[in-house]
Each structure stands twice: as structure tokens, then as C-alpha cells.
PDB file of C-alpha atoms in Angstrom:
ATOM      1  CA  UNK A   1     -16.228   0.575  54.935  1.00 56.00           C
ATOM      2  CA  UNK A   2     -18.697   3.347  55.455  1.00 61.00           C
ATOM      3  CA  UNK A   3     -19.583   6.031  52.823  1.00 57.00           C
ATOM      4  CA  UNK A   4     -17.637   8.658  54.876  1.00 55.00           C
ATOM      5  CA  UNK A   5     -14.606   6.337  54.850  1.00 62.00           C
ATOM      6  CA  UNK A   6     -14.947   5.840  51.191  1.00 73.00           C
ATOM      7  CA  UNK A   7     -15.021   9.544  50.605  1.00 84.00           C
ATOM      8  CA  UNK A   8     -12.611  10.901  53.181  1.00 90.00           C
ATOM      9  CA  UNK A   9      -9.562   8.675  52.720  1.00 92.00           C
ATOM     10  CA  UNK A  10      -9.361   8.870  48.913  1.00 93.00           C
ATOM     11  CA  UNK A  11     -10.049  12.584  49.013  1.00 94.00           C
ATOM     12  CA  UNK A  12      -7.211  13.040  51.520  1.00 95.00           C
ATOM     13  CA  UNK A  13      -4.802  11.070  49.310  1.00 96.00           C
ATOM     14  CA  UNK A  14      -5.696  12.878  46.153  1.00 96.00           C
ATOM     15  CA  UNK A  15      -5.574  16.357  47.742  1.00 97.00           C
ATOM     16  CA  UNK A  16      -2.341  15.575  49.610  1.00 97.00           C
ATOM     17  CA  UNK A  17      -0.648  14.348  46.500  1.00 97.00           C
ATOM     18  CA  UNK A  18      -1.885  17.301  44.364  1.00 97.00           C
ATOM     19  CA  UNK A  19      -0.539  19.751  47.032  1.00 97.00           C
ATOM     20  CA  UNK A  20       2.827  18.157  46.894  1.00 96.00           C
ATOM     21  CA  UNK A  21       2.915  18.299  43.031  1.00 96.00           C
ATOM     22  CA  UNK A  22       1.760  22.017  43.118  1.00 96.00           C
ATOM     23  CA  UNK A  23       4.394  23.006  45.752  1.00 95.00           C
ATOM     24  CA  UNK A  24       7.232  21.076  43.994  1.00 94.00           C
ATOM     25  CA  UNK A  25       6.251  22.738  40.601  1.00 94.00           C
ATOM     26  CA  UNK A  26       6.338  26.169  42.147  1.00 94.00           C
ATOM     27  CA  UNK A  27       9.503  25.671  44.261  1.00 93.00           C
ATOM     28  CA  UNK A  28      12.432  27.713  42.815  1.00 92.00           C
ATOM     29  CA  UNK A  29      15.565  26.105  41.688  1.00 90.00           C
ATOM     30  CA  UNK A  30      18.335  26.532  44.281  1.00 90.00           C
ATOM     31  CA  UNK A  31      21.700  26.557  42.675  1.00 87.00           C
ATOM     32  CA  UNK A  32      25.151  27.989  43.432  1.00 85.00           C
ATOM     33  CA  UNK A  33      26.794  28.662  46.832  1.00 88.00           C
ATOM     34  CA  UNK A  34      24.975  29.571  50.005  1.00 87.00           C
ATOM     35  CA  UNK A  35      24.958  33.127  49.292  1.00 88.00           C
ATOM     36  CA  UNK A  36      23.265  32.601  45.791  1.00 92.00           C
ATOM     37  CA  UNK A  37      20.756  30.308  47.328  1.00 93.00           C
ATOM     38  CA  UNK A  38      19.788  32.694  50.129  1.00 93.00           C
ATOM     39  CA  UNK A  39      19.281  35.414  47.463  1.00 91.00           C
ATOM     40  CA  UNK A  40      16.960  33.104  45.636  1.00 94.00           C
ATOM     41  CA  UNK A  41      14.993  32.390  48.652  1.00 94.00           C
ATOM     42  CA  UNK A  42      14.759  36.039  49.655  1.00 92.00           C
ATOM     43  CA  UNK A  43      13.500  36.957  46.184  1.00 92.00           C
ATOM     44  CA  UNK A  44      10.714  34.184  46.210  1.00 92.00           C
ATOM     45  CA  UNK A  45       7.616  35.853  47.640  1.00 92.00           C
ATOM     46  CA  UNK A  46       5.800  32.544  47.729  1.00 94.00           C
ATOM     47  CA  UNK A  47       8.584  30.776  49.714  1.00 95.00           C
ATOM     48  CA  UNK A  48       6.668  30.277  52.920  1.00 95.00           C
ATOM     49  CA  UNK A  49       3.406  29.547  51.248  1.00 96.00           C
ATOM     50  CA  UNK A  50       5.115  26.853  49.053  1.00 96.00           C
ATOM     51  CA  UNK A  51       6.624  25.153  52.160  1.00 97.00           C
ATOM     52  CA  UNK A  52       3.392  25.364  54.181  1.00 97.00           C
ATOM     53  CA  UNK A  53       1.674  23.708  51.255  1.00 97.00           C
ATOM     54  CA  UNK A  54       4.134  20.891  51.597  1.00 97.00           C
ATOM     55  CA  UNK A  55       3.686  20.607  55.374  1.00 96.00           C
ATOM     56  CA  UNK A  56      -0.043  20.491  55.248  1.00 97.00           C
ATOM     57  CA  UNK A  57       0.000  17.929  52.382  1.00 97.00           C
ATOM     58  CA  UNK A  58       1.931  15.352  54.526  1.00 97.00           C
ATOM     59  CA  UNK A  59      -0.835  14.593  57.125  1.00 96.00           C
ATOM     60  CA  UNK A  60      -3.303  14.430  54.291  1.00 97.00           C
ATOM     61  CA  UNK A  61      -1.401  11.944  52.382  1.00 97.00           C
ATOM     62  CA  UNK A  62      -0.699   9.713  55.477  1.00 96.00           C
ATOM     63  CA  UNK A  63      -4.485   9.834  56.188  1.00 95.00           C
ATOM     64  CA  UNK A  64      -5.264   8.712  52.609  1.00 95.00           C
ATOM     65  CA  UNK A  65      -2.611   5.939  52.809  1.00 96.00           C
ATOM     66  CA  UNK A  66      -4.111   4.701  56.050  1.00 95.00           C
ATOM     67  CA  UNK A  67      -7.439   4.320  54.126  1.00 92.00           C
ATOM     68  CA  UNK A  68      -5.639   2.371  51.347  1.00 93.00           C
ATOM     69  CA  UNK A  69      -4.368  -0.016  54.094  1.00 93.00           C
ATOM     70  CA  UNK A  70      -7.779  -0.299  55.677  1.00 91.00           C
ATOM     71  CA  UNK A  71      -9.262  -1.255  52.376  1.00 90.00           C
ATOM     72  CA  UNK A  72      -7.076  -4.301  52.456  1.00 90.00           C
ATOM     73  CA  UNK A  73      -7.818  -5.289  56.075  1.00 90.00           C
ATOM     74  CA  UNK A  74      -8.468  -9.117  56.406  1.00 91.00           C
ATOM     75  CA  UNK A  75      -6.757  -9.813  52.953  1.00 93.00           C
ATOM     76  CA  UNK A  76      -3.333 -11.277  52.253  1.00 94.00           C
ATOM     77  CA  UNK A  77      -2.138  -7.714  51.397  1.00 93.00           C
ATOM     78  CA  UNK A  78      -2.822  -6.329  54.891  1.00 93.00           C
ATOM     79  CA  UNK A  79       0.602  -7.172  56.357  1.00 95.00           C
ATOM     80  CA  UNK A  80       2.620  -5.410  53.500  1.00 95.00           C
ATOM     81  CA  UNK A  81       0.233  -2.457  53.717  1.00 95.00           C
ATOM     82  CA  UNK A  82       0.623  -1.998  57.394  1.00 96.00           C
ATOM     83  CA  UNK A  83       4.529  -2.271  56.985  1.00 97.00           C
ATOM     84  CA  UNK A  84       4.261   0.422  54.276  1.00 96.00           C
ATOM     85  CA  UNK A  85       2.278   2.673  56.466  1.00 96.00           C
ATOM     86  CA  UNK A  86       4.978   2.486  59.227  1.00 97.00           C
ATOM     87  CA  UNK A  87       7.726   3.169  56.838  1.00 97.00           C
ATOM     88  CA  UNK A  88       5.782   5.842  55.119  1.00 96.00           C
ATOM     89  CA  UNK A  89       5.213   7.641  58.489  1.00 97.00           C
ATOM     90  CA  UNK A  90       9.065   7.635  58.872  1.00 97.00           C
ATOM     91  CA  UNK A  91       9.419   8.915  55.295  1.00 97.00           C
ATOM     92  CA  UNK A  92       7.027  11.864  55.806  1.00 97.00           C
ATOM     93  CA  UNK A  93       8.515  12.623  59.292  1.00 96.00           C
ATOM     94  CA  UNK A  94      12.052  12.857  57.753  1.00 96.00           C
ATOM     95  CA  UNK A  95      10.775  14.899  54.747  1.00 96.00           C
ATOM     96  CA  UNK A  96       9.034  17.320  57.222  1.00 96.00           C
ATOM     97  CA  UNK A  97      12.401  18.079  58.749  1.00 95.00           C
ATOM     98  CA  UNK A  98      13.796  19.153  55.476  1.00 95.00           C
ATOM     99  CA  UNK A  99      10.755  21.175  54.545  1.00 96.00           C
ATOM    100  CA  UNK A 100      10.392  22.867  57.946  1.00 96.00           C
ATOM    101  CA  UNK A 101      14.081  23.837  57.973  1.00 95.00           C
ATOM    102  CA  UNK A 102      13.893  25.338  54.579  1.00 95.00           C
ATOM    103  CA  UNK A 103      10.478  27.120  55.137  1.00 94.00           C
ATOM    104  CA  UNK A 104      11.384  28.420  58.596  1.00 93.00           C
ATOM    105  CA  UNK A 105      15.256  28.690  59.244  1.00 92.00           C
ATOM    106  CA  UNK A 106      16.019  28.958  55.563  1.00 92.00           C
ATOM    107  CA  UNK A 107      13.576  31.919  55.105  1.00 92.00           C
ATOM    108  CA  UNK A 108      14.730  33.648  58.274  1.00 90.00           C
ATOM    109  CA  UNK A 109      18.375  33.452  57.233  1.00 91.00           C
ATOM    110  CA  UNK A 110      17.566  34.495  53.693  1.00 91.00           C
ATOM    111  CA  UNK A 111      15.802  37.671  55.054  1.00 88.00           C
ATOM    112  CA  UNK A 112      18.743  38.413  57.367  1.00 86.00           C
ATOM    113  CA  UNK A 113      21.106  37.980  54.409  1.00 86.00           C
ATOM    114  CA  UNK A 114      19.058  40.233  52.195  1.00 83.00           C
ATOM    115  CA  UNK A 115      18.259  42.988  54.613  1.00 79.00           C
ATOM    116  CA  UNK A 116      21.445  43.030  56.695  1.00 67.00           C
ATOM    117  CA  UNK A 117      24.221  45.361  56.121  1.00 58.00           C
ATOM    118  CA  UNK A 118      27.265  44.015  54.092  1.00 61.00           C
ATOM    119  CA  UNK A 119      29.658  42.392  56.643  1.00 59.00           C
ATOM    120  CA  UNK A 120      29.124  40.436  59.734  1.00 57.00           C
ATOM    121  CA  UNK A 121      25.283  39.902  59.596  1.00 68.00           C
ATOM    122  CA  UNK A 122      25.350  38.714  55.992  1.00 75.00           C
ATOM    123  CA  UNK A 123      28.418  36.516  56.601  1.00 81.00           C
ATOM    124  CA  UNK A 124      26.790  34.917  59.604  1.00 85.00           C
ATOM    125  CA  UNK A 125      23.628  34.129  57.741  1.00 86.00           C
ATOM    126  CA  UNK A 126      25.566  32.349  54.936  1.00 89.00           C
ATOM    127  CA  UNK A 127      27.681  30.470  57.421  1.00 89.00           C
ATOM    128  CA  UNK A 128      24.710  29.198  59.453  1.00 90.00           C
ATOM    129  CA  UNK A 129      22.993  28.171  56.312  1.00 91.00           C
ATOM    130  CA  UNK A 130      25.968  26.331  54.908  1.00 91.00           C
ATOM    131  CA  UNK A 131      26.389  24.493  58.216  1.00 93.00           C
ATOM    132  CA  UNK A 132      22.831  23.472  58.724  1.00 91.00           C
ATOM    133  CA  UNK A 133      21.597  22.734  55.166  1.00 92.00           C
ATOM    134  CA  UNK A 134      23.555  19.420  54.910  1.00 93.00           C
ATOM    135  CA  UNK A 135      21.420  18.134  57.799  1.00 94.00           C
ATOM    136  CA  UNK A 136      18.318  18.986  55.936  1.00 94.00           C
ATOM    137  CA  UNK A 137      19.619  17.382  52.762  1.00 94.00           C
ATOM    138  CA  UNK A 138      20.551  14.207  54.612  1.00 95.00           C
ATOM    139  CA  UNK A 139      17.043  14.045  55.926  1.00 95.00           C
ATOM    140  CA  UNK A 140      15.726  14.543  52.427  1.00 95.00           C
ATOM    141  CA  UNK A 141      17.716  11.706  51.021  1.00 96.00           C
ATOM    142  CA  UNK A 142      16.765   9.416  53.882  1.00 96.00           C
ATOM    143  CA  UNK A 143      13.060  10.309  53.365  1.00 97.00           C
ATOM    144  CA  UNK A 144      13.279   9.620  49.647  1.00 96.00           C
ATOM    145  CA  UNK A 145      14.702   6.093  50.248  1.00 97.00           C
ATOM    146  CA  UNK A 146      11.965   5.316  52.844  1.00 98.00           C
ATOM    147  CA  UNK A 147       9.281   6.754  50.695  1.00 97.00           C
ATOM    148  CA  UNK A 148      10.544   4.301  47.909  1.00 97.00           C
ATOM    149  CA  UNK A 149      10.294   1.386  50.390  1.00 98.00           C
ATOM    150  CA  UNK A 150       6.826   2.319  51.463  1.00 98.00           C
ATOM    151  CA  UNK A 151       5.611   2.613  47.933  1.00 98.00           C
ATOM    152  CA  UNK A 152       6.993  -0.805  47.123  1.00 98.00           C
ATOM    153  CA  UNK A 153       5.204  -2.284  50.193  1.00 97.00           C
ATOM    154  CA  UNK A 154       1.896  -0.591  49.193  1.00 97.00           C
ATOM    155  CA  UNK A 155       2.307  -2.041  45.741  1.00 97.00           C
ATOM    156  CA  UNK A 156       2.865  -5.582  47.196  1.00 96.00           C
ATOM    157  CA  UNK A 157      -0.127  -5.114  49.424  1.00 96.00           C
ATOM    158  CA  UNK A 158      -2.310  -4.155  46.426  1.00 95.00           C
ATOM    159  CA  UNK A 159      -0.979  -7.164  44.425  1.00 95.00           C
ATOM    160  CA  UNK A 160      -1.448  -9.698  47.252  1.00 94.00           C
ATOM    161  CA  UNK A 161      -4.761  -8.232  48.511  1.00 92.00           C
ATOM    162  CA  UNK A 162      -6.489  -8.450  45.087  1.00 90.00           C
ATOM    163  CA  UNK A 163      -8.953  -5.821  46.083  1.00 90.00           C
ATOM    164  CA  UNK A 164      -7.853  -3.124  43.670  1.00 90.00           C
ATOM    165  CA  UNK A 165      -6.449  -3.512  40.176  1.00 91.00           C
ATOM    166  CA  UNK A 166      -3.277  -5.425  39.692  1.00 94.00           C
ATOM    167  CA  UNK A 167      -1.741  -2.791  37.455  1.00 96.00           C
ATOM    168  CA  UNK A 168      -1.955  -0.382  40.401  1.00 96.00           C
ATOM    169  CA  UNK A 169       0.005  -2.844  42.627  1.00 96.00           C
ATOM    170  CA  UNK A 170       2.608  -3.384  39.797  1.00 97.00           C
ATOM    171  CA  UNK A 171       3.001   0.256  39.376  1.00 97.00           C
ATOM    172  CA  UNK A 172       3.553   0.827  43.076  1.00 97.00           C
ATOM    173  CA  UNK A 173       6.290  -1.840  43.113  1.00 97.00           C
ATOM    174  CA  UNK A 174       7.971  -0.336  40.125  1.00 97.00           C
ATOM    175  CA  UNK A 175       7.701   3.259  41.437  1.00 97.00           C
ATOM    176  CA  UNK A 176       9.102   2.099  44.798  1.00 97.00           C
ATOM    177  CA  UNK A 177      12.060   0.421  43.316  1.00 97.00           C
ATOM    178  CA  UNK A 178      12.895   3.394  41.104  1.00 97.00           C
ATOM    179  CA  UNK A 179      12.603   5.780  44.071  1.00 96.00           C
ATOM    180  CA  UNK A 180      14.989   3.524  46.264  1.00 97.00           C
ATOM    181  CA  UNK A 181      17.527   3.236  43.350  1.00 96.00           C
ATOM    182  CA  UNK A 182      17.600   7.066  42.807  1.00 96.00           C
ATOM    183  CA  UNK A 183      18.063   7.724  46.554  1.00 95.00           C
ATOM    184  CA  UNK A 184      20.776   5.235  46.778  1.00 94.00           C
ATOM    185  CA  UNK A 185      22.730   6.047  43.611  1.00 94.00           C
ATOM    186  CA  UNK A 186      22.726   9.912  43.782  1.00 93.00           C
ATOM    187  CA  UNK A 187      23.879  12.364  46.356  1.00 87.00           C
ATOM    188  CA  UNK A 188      21.461  14.446  48.404  1.00 87.00           C
ATOM    189  CA  UNK A 189      22.376  17.622  46.594  1.00 84.00           C
ATOM    190  CA  UNK A 190      21.493  16.385  43.146  1.00 85.00           C
ATOM    191  CA  UNK A 191      18.357  16.682  40.958  1.00 87.00           C
ATOM    192  CA  UNK A 192      18.213  12.962  40.564  1.00 87.00           C
ATOM    193  CA  UNK A 193      17.815  12.482  44.421  1.00 85.00           C
ATOM    194  CA  UNK A 194      14.917  14.905  44.427  1.00 89.00           C
ATOM    195  CA  UNK A 195      13.390  12.944  41.420  1.00 92.00           C
ATOM    196  CA  UNK A 196      13.222   9.930  43.794  1.00 94.00           C
ATOM    197  CA  UNK A 197       9.946  11.524  45.183  1.00 95.00           C
ATOM    198  CA  UNK A 198       8.262  11.925  41.863  1.00 95.00           C
ATOM    199  CA  UNK A 199       7.032   8.546  40.965  1.00 96.00           C
ATOM    200  CA  UNK A 200       5.912   7.545  44.551  1.00 97.00           C
ATOM    201  CA  UNK A 201       3.877  10.853  44.853  1.00 97.00           C
ATOM    202  CA  UNK A 202       2.315  10.255  41.419  1.00 97.00           C
ATOM    203  CA  UNK A 203       1.512   6.718  42.354  1.00 97.00           C
ATOM    204  CA  UNK A 204      -0.288   7.987  45.435  1.00 97.00           C
ATOM    205  CA  UNK A 205      -2.361  10.420  43.327  1.00 97.00           C
ATOM    206  CA  UNK A 206      -3.484   7.630  41.048  1.00 96.00           C
ATOM    207  CA  UNK A 207      -4.066   5.187  43.949  1.00 96.00           C
ATOM    208  CA  UNK A 208      -6.409   7.910  45.580  1.00 94.00           C
ATOM    209  CA  UNK A 209      -8.349   8.108  42.286  1.00 93.00           C
ATOM    210  CA  UNK A 210      -8.610   4.386  42.126  1.00 93.00           C
ATOM    211  CA  UNK A 211      -9.634   4.157  45.695  1.00 90.00           C
ATOM    212  CA  UNK A 212     -12.312   6.686  45.178  1.00 87.00           C
ATOM    213  CA  UNK A 213     -13.888   4.703  42.251  1.00 83.00           C
ATOM    214  CA  UNK A 214     -13.471   1.150  43.841  1.00 74.00           C
ATOM    215  CA  UNK A 215     -16.335  -0.464  45.446  1.00 57.00           C
ATOM    216  CA  UNK A 216     -15.740  -1.869  48.979  1.00 55.00           C
TER     217      UNK A 216
END
């Protein structure tokens, strides 16, 4: 692997993971009915910036994961890594649907609800939000489950490839299993389902740092 490859891929994985963590930390808690959530969205001045941070982080993370798989080319871990990259692409694609809806349509509906006169305009905004948000939440849950599978596969690839530390592979397997379990056991409108993203994203951050320090 060239020097540029050693630098760019780990950097993308680290930066992409950090952006997800920052955006997730700054994201306001949405609670209550549709009207309450739209009020929260309208009052969050950084709403669009938070969601654009999410959206820009996804291609960075996928680029970094491609570098992780490339590091295992020609090893017994290559097959699991490639499978993880395919499933990971699906996971980030489904996650993008959720984030794009909330950052785009969610913001527009919230502004319409907040600035419209009481009556039909506000009622229509809440109605559309309540009808469309379940689609976004379903995509979110599917993405969490898929990201858990991908993380498990990346962990298996690290373990089988024996290029990077075994503890990193074991941590990936564990993080993936926990993520899958949370996505399966809890509904898409719960905090536990959102928590399914936490360990896989943290694992990617650590993997990026390890990849940066590892010699080819």
C-alpha cells in the first residue's frame, strides 16, 4: 500500500467517525407527539448543520472502510471484509434516507409548522410529518441492523486476516453482535434502537486509529 493509501483511508475513517459522534452528540432529543417534535426541530438553529454533518460523514466512513478491507487483500480475512463492505454500503444508504428526510423534509415541515398561522397550515405539517416519519424510522432500524452485521464481518476479517491486532477483531465481532441485538430487540422509536449505532461507530474510530499506526 502506498504512503497516500496509508494516510487517506485511515484519515477518512477517523474523520467520518468523529463527525458522526459530533453530530449525534449535538442532535436534540425528539420527544412527544408530532407537534412537539416539529417545535423542537424549528427551535434548533443547528438542525441542518447537524444533518449535513451526518451526510458528509457517511462517504468518508465508507472510504475508510474500503481501505480497511484493502489492507486485508490476499489474506484469509479478505472475504469477510468484502462482505462487510457490501453490507456496510447498504447500512449507510439506509441511514442516509433517515438523515436526509429529517434534515430536509423534517426541517421544512417544522418551519411551516412554526411560521404558519394556526389552523390548516400547521395541521397539514403535523399530519405529513406523522405520516412520513415512520418510513424514516424503519430505514433507521434496518440501517442499525445492517451496520451491526457489517461490523461483525469486519471483525471476522481482522481476526482471520491477522494483519491488525486480534483485540480489534474481537471488539468488532462484539460490537456487531450488540448492535444487531439492539436493532432486533427494540422498536425503531426507542433510544435503545438508536444506541445500536454507538458501538459500531466507536469501533470504526478505533479501527481508523489502528490502521493509521499499522505498518503495511
